[in-house]
Tab-separated table of N, CA and C in Angstrom:
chain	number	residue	atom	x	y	z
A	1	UNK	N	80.575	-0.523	3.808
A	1	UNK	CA	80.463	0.919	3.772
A	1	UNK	C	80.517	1.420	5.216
A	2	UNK	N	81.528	2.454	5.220
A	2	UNK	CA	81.418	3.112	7.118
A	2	UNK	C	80.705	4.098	6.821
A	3	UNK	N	80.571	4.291	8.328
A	3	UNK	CA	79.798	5.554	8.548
A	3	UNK	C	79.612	6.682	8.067
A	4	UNK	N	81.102	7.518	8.224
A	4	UNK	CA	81.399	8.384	6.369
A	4	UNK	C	80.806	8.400	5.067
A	5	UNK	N	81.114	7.101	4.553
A	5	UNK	CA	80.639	7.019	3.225
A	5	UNK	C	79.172	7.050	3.222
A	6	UNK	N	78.523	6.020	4.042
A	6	UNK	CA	76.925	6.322	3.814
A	6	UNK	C	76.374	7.614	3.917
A	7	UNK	N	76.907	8.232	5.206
A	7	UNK	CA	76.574	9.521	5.676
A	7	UNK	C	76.560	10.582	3.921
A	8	UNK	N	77.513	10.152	3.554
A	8	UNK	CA	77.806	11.400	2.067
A	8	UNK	C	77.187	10.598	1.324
A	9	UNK	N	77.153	9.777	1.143
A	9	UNK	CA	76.314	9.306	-0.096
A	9	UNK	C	74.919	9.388	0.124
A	10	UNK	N	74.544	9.430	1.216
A	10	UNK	CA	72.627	9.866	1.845
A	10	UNK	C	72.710	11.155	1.568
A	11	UNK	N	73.699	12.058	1.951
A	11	UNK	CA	73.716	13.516	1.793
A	11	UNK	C	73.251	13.766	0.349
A	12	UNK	N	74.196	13.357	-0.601
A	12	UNK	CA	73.642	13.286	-2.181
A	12	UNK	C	72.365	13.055	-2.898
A	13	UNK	N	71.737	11.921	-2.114
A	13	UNK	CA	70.499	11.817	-2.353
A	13	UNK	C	69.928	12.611	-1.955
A	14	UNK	N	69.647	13.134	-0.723
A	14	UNK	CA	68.553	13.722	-0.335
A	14	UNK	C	68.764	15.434	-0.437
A	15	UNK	N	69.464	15.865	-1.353
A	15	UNK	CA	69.902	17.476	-1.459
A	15	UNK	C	68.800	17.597	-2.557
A	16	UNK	N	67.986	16.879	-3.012
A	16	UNK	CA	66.640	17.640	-3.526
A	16	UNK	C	65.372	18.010	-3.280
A	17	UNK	N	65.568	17.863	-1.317
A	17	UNK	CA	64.750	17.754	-0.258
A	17	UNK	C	64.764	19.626	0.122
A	18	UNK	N	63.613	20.313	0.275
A	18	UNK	CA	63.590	21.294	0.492
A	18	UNK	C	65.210	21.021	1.719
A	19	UNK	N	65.320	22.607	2.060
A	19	UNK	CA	66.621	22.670	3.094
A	19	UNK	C	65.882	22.081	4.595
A	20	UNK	N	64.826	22.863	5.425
A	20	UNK	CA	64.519	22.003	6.617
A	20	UNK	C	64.470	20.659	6.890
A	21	UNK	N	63.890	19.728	5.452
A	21	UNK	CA	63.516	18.390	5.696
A	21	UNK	C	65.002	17.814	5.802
A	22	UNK	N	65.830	18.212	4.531
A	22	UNK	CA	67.386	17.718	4.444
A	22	UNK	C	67.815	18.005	5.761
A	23	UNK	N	67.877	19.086	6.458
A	23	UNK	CA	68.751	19.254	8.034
A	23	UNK	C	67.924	18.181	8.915
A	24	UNK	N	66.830	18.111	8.728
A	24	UNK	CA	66.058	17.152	9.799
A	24	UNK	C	66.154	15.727	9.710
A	25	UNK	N	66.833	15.162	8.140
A	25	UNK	CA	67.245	13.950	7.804
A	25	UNK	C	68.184	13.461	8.048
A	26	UNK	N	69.047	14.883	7.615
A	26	UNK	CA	70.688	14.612	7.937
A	26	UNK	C	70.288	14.334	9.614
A	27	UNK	N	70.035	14.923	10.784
A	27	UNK	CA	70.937	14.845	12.201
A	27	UNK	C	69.617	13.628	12.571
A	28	UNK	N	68.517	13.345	11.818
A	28	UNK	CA	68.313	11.639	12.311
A	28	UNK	C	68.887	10.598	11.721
A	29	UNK	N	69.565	10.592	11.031
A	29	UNK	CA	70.639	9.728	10.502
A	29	UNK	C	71.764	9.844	11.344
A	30	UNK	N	72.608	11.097	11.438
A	30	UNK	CA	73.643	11.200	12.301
A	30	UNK	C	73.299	10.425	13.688
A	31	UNK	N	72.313	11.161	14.309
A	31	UNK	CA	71.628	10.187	15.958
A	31	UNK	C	71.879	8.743	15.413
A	32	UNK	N	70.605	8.508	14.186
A	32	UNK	CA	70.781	7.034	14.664
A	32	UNK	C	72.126	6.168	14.302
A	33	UNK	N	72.865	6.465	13.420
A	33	UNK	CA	74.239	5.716	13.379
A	33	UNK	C	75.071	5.815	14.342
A	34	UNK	N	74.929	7.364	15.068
A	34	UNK	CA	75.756	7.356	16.660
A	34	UNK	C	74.800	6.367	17.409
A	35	UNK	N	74.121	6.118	17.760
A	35	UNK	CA	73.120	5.198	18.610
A	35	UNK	C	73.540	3.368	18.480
A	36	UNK	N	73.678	3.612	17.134
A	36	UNK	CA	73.589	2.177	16.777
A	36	UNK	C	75.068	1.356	16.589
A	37	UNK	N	76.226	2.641	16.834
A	37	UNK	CA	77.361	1.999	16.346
A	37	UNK	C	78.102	0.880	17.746
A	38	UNK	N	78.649	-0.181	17.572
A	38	UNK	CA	79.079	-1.049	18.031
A	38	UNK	C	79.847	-0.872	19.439
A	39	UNK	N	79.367	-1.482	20.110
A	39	UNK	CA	79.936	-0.602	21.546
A	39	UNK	C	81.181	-2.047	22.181
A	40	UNK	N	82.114	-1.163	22.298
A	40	UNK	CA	82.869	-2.242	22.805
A	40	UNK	C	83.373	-2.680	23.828
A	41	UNK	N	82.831	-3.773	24.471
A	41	UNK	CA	82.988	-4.172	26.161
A	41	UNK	C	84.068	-4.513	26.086
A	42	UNK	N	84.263	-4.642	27.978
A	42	UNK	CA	85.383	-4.852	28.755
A	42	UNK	C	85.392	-6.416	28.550
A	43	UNK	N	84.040	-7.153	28.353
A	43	UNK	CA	84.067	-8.515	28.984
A	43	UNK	C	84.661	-9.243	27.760
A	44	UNK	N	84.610	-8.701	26.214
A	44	UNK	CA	85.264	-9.009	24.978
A	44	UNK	C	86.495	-8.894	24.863
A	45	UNK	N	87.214	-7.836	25.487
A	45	UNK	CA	88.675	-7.570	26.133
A	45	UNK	C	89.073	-8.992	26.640
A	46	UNK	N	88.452	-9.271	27.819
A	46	UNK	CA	88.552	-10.391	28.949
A	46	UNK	C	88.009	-11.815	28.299
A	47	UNK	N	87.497	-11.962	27.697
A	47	UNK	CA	87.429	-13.483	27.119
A	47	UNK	C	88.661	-13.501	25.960
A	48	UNK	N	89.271	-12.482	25.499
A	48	UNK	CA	90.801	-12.996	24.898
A	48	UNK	C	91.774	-12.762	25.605
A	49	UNK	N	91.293	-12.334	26.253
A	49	UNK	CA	92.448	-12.877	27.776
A	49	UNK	C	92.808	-13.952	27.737
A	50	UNK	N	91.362	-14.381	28.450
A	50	UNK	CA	91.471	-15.383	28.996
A	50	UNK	C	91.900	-16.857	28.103
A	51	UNK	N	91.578	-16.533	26.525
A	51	UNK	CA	91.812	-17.624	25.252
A	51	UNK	C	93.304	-17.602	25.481
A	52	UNK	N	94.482	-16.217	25.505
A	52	UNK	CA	95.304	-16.512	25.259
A	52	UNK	C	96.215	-17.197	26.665
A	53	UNK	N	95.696	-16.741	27.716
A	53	UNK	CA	95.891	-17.653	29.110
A	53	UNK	C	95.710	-19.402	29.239
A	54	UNK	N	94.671	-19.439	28.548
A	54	UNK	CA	94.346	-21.158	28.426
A	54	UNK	C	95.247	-21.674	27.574
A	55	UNK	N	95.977	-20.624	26.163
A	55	UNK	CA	96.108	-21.438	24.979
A	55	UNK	C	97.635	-21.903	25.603
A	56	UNK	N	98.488	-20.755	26.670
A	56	UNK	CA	99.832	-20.620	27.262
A	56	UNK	C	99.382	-22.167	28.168
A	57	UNK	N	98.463	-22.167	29.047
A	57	UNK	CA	98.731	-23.746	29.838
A	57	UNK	C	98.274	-24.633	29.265
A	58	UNK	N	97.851	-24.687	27.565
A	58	UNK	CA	97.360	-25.843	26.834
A	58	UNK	C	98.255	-26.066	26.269
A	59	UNK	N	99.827	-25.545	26.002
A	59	UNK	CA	100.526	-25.992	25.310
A	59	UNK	C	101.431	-27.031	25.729
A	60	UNK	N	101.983	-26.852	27.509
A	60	UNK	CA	102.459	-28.460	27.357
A	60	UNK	C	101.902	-29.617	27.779
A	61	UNK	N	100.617	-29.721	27.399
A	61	UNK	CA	99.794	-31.053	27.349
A	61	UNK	C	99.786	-31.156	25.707
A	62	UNK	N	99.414	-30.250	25.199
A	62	UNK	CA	99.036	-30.287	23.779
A	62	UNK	C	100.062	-30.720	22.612
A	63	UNK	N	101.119	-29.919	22.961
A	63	UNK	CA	102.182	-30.440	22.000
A	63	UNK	C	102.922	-31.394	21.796
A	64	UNK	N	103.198	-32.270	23.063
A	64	UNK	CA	103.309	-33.855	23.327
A	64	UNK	C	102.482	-34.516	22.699
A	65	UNK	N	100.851	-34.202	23.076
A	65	UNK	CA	100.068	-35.211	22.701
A	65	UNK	C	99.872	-34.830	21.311
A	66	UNK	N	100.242	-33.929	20.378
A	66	UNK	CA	100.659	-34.065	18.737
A	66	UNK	C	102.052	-34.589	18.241
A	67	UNK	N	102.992	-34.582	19.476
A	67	UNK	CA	104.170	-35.041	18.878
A	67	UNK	C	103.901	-36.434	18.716
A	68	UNK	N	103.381	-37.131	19.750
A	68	UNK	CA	103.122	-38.409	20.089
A	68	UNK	C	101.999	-38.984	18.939
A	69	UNK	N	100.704	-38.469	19.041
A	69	UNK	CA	99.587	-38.587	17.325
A	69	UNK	C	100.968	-38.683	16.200
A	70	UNK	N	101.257	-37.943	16.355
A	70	UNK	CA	102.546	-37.688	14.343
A	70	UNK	C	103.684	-39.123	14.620
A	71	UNK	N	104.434	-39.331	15.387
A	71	UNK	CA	104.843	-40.252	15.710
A	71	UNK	C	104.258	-41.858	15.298
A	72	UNK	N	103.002	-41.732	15.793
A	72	UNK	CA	102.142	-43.535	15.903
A	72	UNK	C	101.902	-43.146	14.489
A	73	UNK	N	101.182	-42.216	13.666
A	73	UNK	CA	100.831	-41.895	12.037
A	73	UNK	C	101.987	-42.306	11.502
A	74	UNK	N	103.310	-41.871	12.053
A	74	UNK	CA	104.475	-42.473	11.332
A	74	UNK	C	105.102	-43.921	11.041
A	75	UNK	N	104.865	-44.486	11.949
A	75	UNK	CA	105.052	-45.948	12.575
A	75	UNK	C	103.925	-46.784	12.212
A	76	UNK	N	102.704	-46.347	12.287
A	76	UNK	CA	101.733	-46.777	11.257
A	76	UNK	C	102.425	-47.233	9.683
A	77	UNK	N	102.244	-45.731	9.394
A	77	UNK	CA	102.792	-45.661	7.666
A	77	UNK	C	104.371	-46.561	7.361
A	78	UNK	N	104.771	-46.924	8.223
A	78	UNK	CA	106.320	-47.562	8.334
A	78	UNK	C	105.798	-49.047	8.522
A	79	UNK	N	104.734	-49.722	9.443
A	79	UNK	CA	104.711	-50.556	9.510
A	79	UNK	C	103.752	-51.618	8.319
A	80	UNK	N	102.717	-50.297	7.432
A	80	UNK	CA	101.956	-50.782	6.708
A	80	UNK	C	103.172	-50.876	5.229
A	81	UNK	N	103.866	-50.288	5.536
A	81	UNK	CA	105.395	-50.260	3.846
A	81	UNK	C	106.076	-51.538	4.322
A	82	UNK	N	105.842	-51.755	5.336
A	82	UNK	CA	107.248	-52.865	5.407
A	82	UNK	C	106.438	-54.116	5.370
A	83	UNK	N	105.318	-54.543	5.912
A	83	UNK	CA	104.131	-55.510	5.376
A	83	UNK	C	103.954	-55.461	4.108
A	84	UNK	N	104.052	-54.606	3.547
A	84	UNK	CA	103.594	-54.276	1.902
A	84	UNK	C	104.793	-54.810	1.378
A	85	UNK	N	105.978	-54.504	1.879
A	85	UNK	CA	107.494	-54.809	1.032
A	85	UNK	C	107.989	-56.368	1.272
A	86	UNK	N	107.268	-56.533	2.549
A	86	UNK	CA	108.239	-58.492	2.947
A	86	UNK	C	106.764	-59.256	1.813
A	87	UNK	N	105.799	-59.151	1.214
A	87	UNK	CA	104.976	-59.816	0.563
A	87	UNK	C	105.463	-59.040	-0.709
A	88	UNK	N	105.801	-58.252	-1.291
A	88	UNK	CA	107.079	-58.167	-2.320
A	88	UNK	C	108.015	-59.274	-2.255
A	89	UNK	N	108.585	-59.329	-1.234
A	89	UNK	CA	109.764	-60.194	-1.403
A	89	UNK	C	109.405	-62.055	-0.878
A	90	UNK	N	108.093	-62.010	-0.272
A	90	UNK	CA	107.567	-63.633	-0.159
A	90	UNK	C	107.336	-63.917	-1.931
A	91	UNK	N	106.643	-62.604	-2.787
A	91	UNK	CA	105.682	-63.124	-3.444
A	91	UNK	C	107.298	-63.662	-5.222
A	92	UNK	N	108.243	-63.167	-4.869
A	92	UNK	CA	109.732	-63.184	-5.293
A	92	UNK	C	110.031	-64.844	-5.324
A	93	UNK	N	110.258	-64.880	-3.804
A	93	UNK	CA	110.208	-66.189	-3.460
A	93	UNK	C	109.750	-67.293	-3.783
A	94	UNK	N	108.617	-67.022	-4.097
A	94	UNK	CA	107.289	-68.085	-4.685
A	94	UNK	C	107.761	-68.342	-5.996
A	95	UNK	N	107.450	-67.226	-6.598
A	95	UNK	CA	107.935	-67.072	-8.043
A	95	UNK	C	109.277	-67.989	-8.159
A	96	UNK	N	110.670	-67.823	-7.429
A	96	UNK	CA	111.693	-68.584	-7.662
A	96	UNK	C	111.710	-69.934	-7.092
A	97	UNK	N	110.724	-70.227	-6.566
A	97	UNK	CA	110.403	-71.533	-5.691
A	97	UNK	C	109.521	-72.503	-6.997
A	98	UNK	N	108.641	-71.452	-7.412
A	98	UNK	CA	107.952	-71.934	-8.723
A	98	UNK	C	108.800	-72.427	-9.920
A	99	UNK	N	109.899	-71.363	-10.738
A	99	UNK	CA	110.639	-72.014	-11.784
A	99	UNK	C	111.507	-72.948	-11.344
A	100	UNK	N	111.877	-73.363	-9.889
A	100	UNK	CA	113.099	-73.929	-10.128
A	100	UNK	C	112.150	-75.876	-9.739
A	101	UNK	N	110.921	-75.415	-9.025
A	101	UNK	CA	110.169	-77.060	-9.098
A	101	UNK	C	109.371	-77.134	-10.524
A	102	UNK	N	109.457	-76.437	-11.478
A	102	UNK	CA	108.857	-76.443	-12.966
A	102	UNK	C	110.600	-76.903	-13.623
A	103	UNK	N	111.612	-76.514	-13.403
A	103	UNK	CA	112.525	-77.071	-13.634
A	103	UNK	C	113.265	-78.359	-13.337
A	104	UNK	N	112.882	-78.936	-11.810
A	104	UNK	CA	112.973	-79.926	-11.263
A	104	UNK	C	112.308	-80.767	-12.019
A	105	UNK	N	111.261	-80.575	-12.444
A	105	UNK	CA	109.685	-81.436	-12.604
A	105	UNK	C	110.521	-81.919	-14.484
A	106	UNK	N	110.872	-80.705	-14.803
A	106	UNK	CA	111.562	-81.265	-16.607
A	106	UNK	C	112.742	-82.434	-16.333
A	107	UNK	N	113.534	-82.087	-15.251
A	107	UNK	CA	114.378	-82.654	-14.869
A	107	UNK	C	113.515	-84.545	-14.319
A	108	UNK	N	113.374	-84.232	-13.929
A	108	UNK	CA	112.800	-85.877	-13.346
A	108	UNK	C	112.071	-86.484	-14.068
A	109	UNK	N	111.171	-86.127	-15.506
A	109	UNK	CA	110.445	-86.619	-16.381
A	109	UNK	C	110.807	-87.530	-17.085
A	110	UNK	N	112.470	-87.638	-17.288
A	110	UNK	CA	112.904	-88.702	-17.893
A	110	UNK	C	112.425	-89.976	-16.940
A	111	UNK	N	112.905	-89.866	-15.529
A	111	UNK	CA	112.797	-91.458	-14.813
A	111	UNK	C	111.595	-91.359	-14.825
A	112	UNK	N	110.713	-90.296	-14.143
A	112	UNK	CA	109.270	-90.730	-13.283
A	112	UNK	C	108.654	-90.147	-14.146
A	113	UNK	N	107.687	-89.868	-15.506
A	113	UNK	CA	106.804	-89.045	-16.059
A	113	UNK	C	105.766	-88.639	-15.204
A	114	UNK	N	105.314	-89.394	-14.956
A	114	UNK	CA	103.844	-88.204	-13.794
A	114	UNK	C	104.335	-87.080	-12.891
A	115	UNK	N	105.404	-87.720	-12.407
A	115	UNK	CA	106.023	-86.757	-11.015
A	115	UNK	C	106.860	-85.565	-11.636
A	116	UNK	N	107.447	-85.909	-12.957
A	116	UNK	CA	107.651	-84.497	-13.662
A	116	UNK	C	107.001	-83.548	-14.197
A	117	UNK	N	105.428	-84.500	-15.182
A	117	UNK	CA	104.850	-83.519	-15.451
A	117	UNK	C	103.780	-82.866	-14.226
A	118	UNK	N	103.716	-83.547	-12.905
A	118	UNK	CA	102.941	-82.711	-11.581
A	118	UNK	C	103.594	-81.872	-11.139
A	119	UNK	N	105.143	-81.662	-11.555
A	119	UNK	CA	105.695	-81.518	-10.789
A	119	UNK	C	106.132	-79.205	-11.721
A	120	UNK	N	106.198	-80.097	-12.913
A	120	UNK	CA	106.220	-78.473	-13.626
A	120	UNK	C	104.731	-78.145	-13.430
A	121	UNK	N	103.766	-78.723	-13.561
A	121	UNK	CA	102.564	-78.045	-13.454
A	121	UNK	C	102.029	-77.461	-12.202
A	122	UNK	N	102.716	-77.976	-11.541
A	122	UNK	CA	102.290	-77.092	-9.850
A	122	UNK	C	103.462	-76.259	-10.211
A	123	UNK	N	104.525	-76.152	-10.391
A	123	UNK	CA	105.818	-75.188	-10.662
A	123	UNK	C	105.160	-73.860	-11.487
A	124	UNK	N	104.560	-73.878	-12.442
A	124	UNK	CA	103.534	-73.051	-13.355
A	124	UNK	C	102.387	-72.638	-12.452
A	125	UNK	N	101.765	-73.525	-11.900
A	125	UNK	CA	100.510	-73.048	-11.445
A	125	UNK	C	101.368	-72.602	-9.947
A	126	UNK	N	102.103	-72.325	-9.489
A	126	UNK	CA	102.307	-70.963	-8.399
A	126	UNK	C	102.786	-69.928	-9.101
A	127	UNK	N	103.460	-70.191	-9.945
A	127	UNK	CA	104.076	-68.723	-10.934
A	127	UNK	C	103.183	-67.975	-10.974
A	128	UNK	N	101.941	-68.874	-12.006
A	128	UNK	CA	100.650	-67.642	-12.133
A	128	UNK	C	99.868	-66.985	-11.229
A	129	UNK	N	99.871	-68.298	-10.102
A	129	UNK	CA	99.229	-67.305	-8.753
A	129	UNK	C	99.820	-66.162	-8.331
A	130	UNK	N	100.651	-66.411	-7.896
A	130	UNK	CA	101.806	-65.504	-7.702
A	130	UNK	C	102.064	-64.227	-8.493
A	131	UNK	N	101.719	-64.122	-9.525
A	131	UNK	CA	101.904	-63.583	-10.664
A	131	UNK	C	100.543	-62.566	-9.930
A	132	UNK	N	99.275	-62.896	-10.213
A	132	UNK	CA	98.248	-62.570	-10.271
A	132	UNK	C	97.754	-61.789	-8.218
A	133	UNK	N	98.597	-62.324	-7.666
A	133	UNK	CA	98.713	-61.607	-6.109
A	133	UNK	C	99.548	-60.590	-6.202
A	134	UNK	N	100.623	-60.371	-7.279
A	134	UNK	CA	101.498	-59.322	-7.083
A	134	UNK	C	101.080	-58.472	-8.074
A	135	UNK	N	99.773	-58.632	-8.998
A	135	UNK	CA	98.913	-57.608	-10.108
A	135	UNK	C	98.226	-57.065	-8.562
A	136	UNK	N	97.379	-57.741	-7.522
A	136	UNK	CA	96.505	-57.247	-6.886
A	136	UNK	C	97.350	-56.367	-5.513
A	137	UNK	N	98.451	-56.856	-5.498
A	137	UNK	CA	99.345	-55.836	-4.463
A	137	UNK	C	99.699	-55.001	-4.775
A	138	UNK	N	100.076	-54.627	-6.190
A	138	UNK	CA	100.412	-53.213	-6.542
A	138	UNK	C	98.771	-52.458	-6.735
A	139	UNK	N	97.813	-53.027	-7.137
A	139	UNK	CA	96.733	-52.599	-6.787
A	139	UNK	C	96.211	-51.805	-5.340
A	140	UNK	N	96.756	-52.782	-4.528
A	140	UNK	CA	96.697	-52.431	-3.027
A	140	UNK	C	97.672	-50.959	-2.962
A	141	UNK	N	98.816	-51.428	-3.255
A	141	UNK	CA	99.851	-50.417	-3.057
A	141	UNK	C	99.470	-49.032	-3.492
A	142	UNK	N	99.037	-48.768	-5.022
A	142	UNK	CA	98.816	-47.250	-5.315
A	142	UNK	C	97.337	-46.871	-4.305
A	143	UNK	N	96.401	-48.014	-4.067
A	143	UNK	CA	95.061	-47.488	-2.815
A	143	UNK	C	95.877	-47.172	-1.980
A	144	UNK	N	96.821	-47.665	-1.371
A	144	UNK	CA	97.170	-47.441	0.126
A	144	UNK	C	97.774	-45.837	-0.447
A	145	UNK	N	98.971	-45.704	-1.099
A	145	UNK	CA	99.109	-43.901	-1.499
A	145	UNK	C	98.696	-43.414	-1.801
A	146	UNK	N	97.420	-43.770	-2.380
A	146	UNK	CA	96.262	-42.816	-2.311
A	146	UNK	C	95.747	-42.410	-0.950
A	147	UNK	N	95.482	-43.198	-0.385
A	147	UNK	CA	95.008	-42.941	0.664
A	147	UNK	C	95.753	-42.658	1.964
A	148	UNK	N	97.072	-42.615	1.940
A	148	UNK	CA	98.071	-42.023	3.042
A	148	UNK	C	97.925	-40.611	2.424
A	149	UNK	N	98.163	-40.211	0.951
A	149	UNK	CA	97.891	-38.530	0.537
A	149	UNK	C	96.741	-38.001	1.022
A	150	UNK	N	95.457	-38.784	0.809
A	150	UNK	CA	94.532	-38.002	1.159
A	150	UNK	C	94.554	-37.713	2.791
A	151	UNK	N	95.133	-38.942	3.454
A	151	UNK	CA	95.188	-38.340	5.120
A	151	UNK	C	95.847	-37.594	5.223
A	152	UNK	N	97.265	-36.976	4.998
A	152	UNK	CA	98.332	-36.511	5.166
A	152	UNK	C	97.807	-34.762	4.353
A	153	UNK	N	96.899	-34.850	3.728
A	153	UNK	CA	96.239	-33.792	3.187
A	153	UNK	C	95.252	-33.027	4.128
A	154	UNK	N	94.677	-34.336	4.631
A	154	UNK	CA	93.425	-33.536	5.451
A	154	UNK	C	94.243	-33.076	7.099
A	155	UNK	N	95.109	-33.852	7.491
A	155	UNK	CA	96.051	-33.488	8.253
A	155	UNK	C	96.218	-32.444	8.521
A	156	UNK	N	97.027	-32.204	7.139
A	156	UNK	CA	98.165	-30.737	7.339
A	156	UNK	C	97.027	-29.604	6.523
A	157	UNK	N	95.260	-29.893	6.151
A	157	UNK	CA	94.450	-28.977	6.017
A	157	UNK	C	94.571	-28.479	4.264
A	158	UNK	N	94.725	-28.792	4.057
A	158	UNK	CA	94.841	-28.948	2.631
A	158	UNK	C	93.968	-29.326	2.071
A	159	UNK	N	93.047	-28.668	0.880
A	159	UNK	CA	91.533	-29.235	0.271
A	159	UNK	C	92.330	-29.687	-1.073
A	160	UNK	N	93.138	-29.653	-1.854
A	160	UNK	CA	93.182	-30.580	-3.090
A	160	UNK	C	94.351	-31.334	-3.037
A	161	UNK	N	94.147	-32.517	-3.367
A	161	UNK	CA	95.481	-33.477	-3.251
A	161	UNK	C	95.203	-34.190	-4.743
């Protein structure tokens, strides 16, 4: 409410005030809202001065050293995908390293029986490991995008992701 409006809306109320008391209400109200209204210095002028003076020689230190922050965040996020993607393609490996000594192992059972059947059963038993590291990497994988969104959120200031 400004000054105006209170001023008339006090006026309203108090018009059932004999007439002297109402004139004597009205101009101590008028005084004190002239008295009390917000006075505005020179030195409030001069401290946004001076903000927008600092913010002009903070910018070429400042904007490097965000180009450079966004950059390493990037190369980060590039170097944690490509760790994430070559154990994709080790955990591939394994897997085809696995059927083809589980295939070897059927294969050699005719001459050597032990060395075929050790030989599919370690062939099987990396499959499943393997199997069971690439359940817990995609595990990893949706935490890690979870959690690059939520940085990349709080980043760029953003409250819901």
């Amino acid at each position: 409410m400004n000054k105006e409006k209170y001023l008339a809306e006090l006026s309203k109320k108090l018009r059932r005030l004999p007439r002297q008391e109402y004139m004597s209400a009205m101009a101590y109200y008028r005084a004190y809202k002239k008295v009390n209204e917000p006075v505005r210095s020179v030195k409030k002028g001069f401290s946004v001065l001076w903000m927008v003076i600092l913010g002009i020689f903070a910018v070429p230190i400042a904007f490097p050293l965000a180009l450079a922050l966004l950059a390493i965040l990037g190369s980060a996020v590039v170097v944690v995908c490509c760790v994430w993607l070559c154990g994709f393609f080790l955990a591939f490996a394994a897997i085809a390293g696995g059927i083809v000594l589980a295939v070897c192992g059927a294969m050699v059972t005719s001459a050597h029986p032990a060395t075929g059947v050790a030989n599919i059963g370690l062939g099987i038993l990396i499959v499943g490991i393997v199997i069971l590291v690439l359940l817990c990497a995609l595990g990893a994988g949706k935490l890690l995008l979870f959690l690059l969104r939520k940085l990349f959120s709080w980043i760029l200031g953003r409250r819901k992701s």
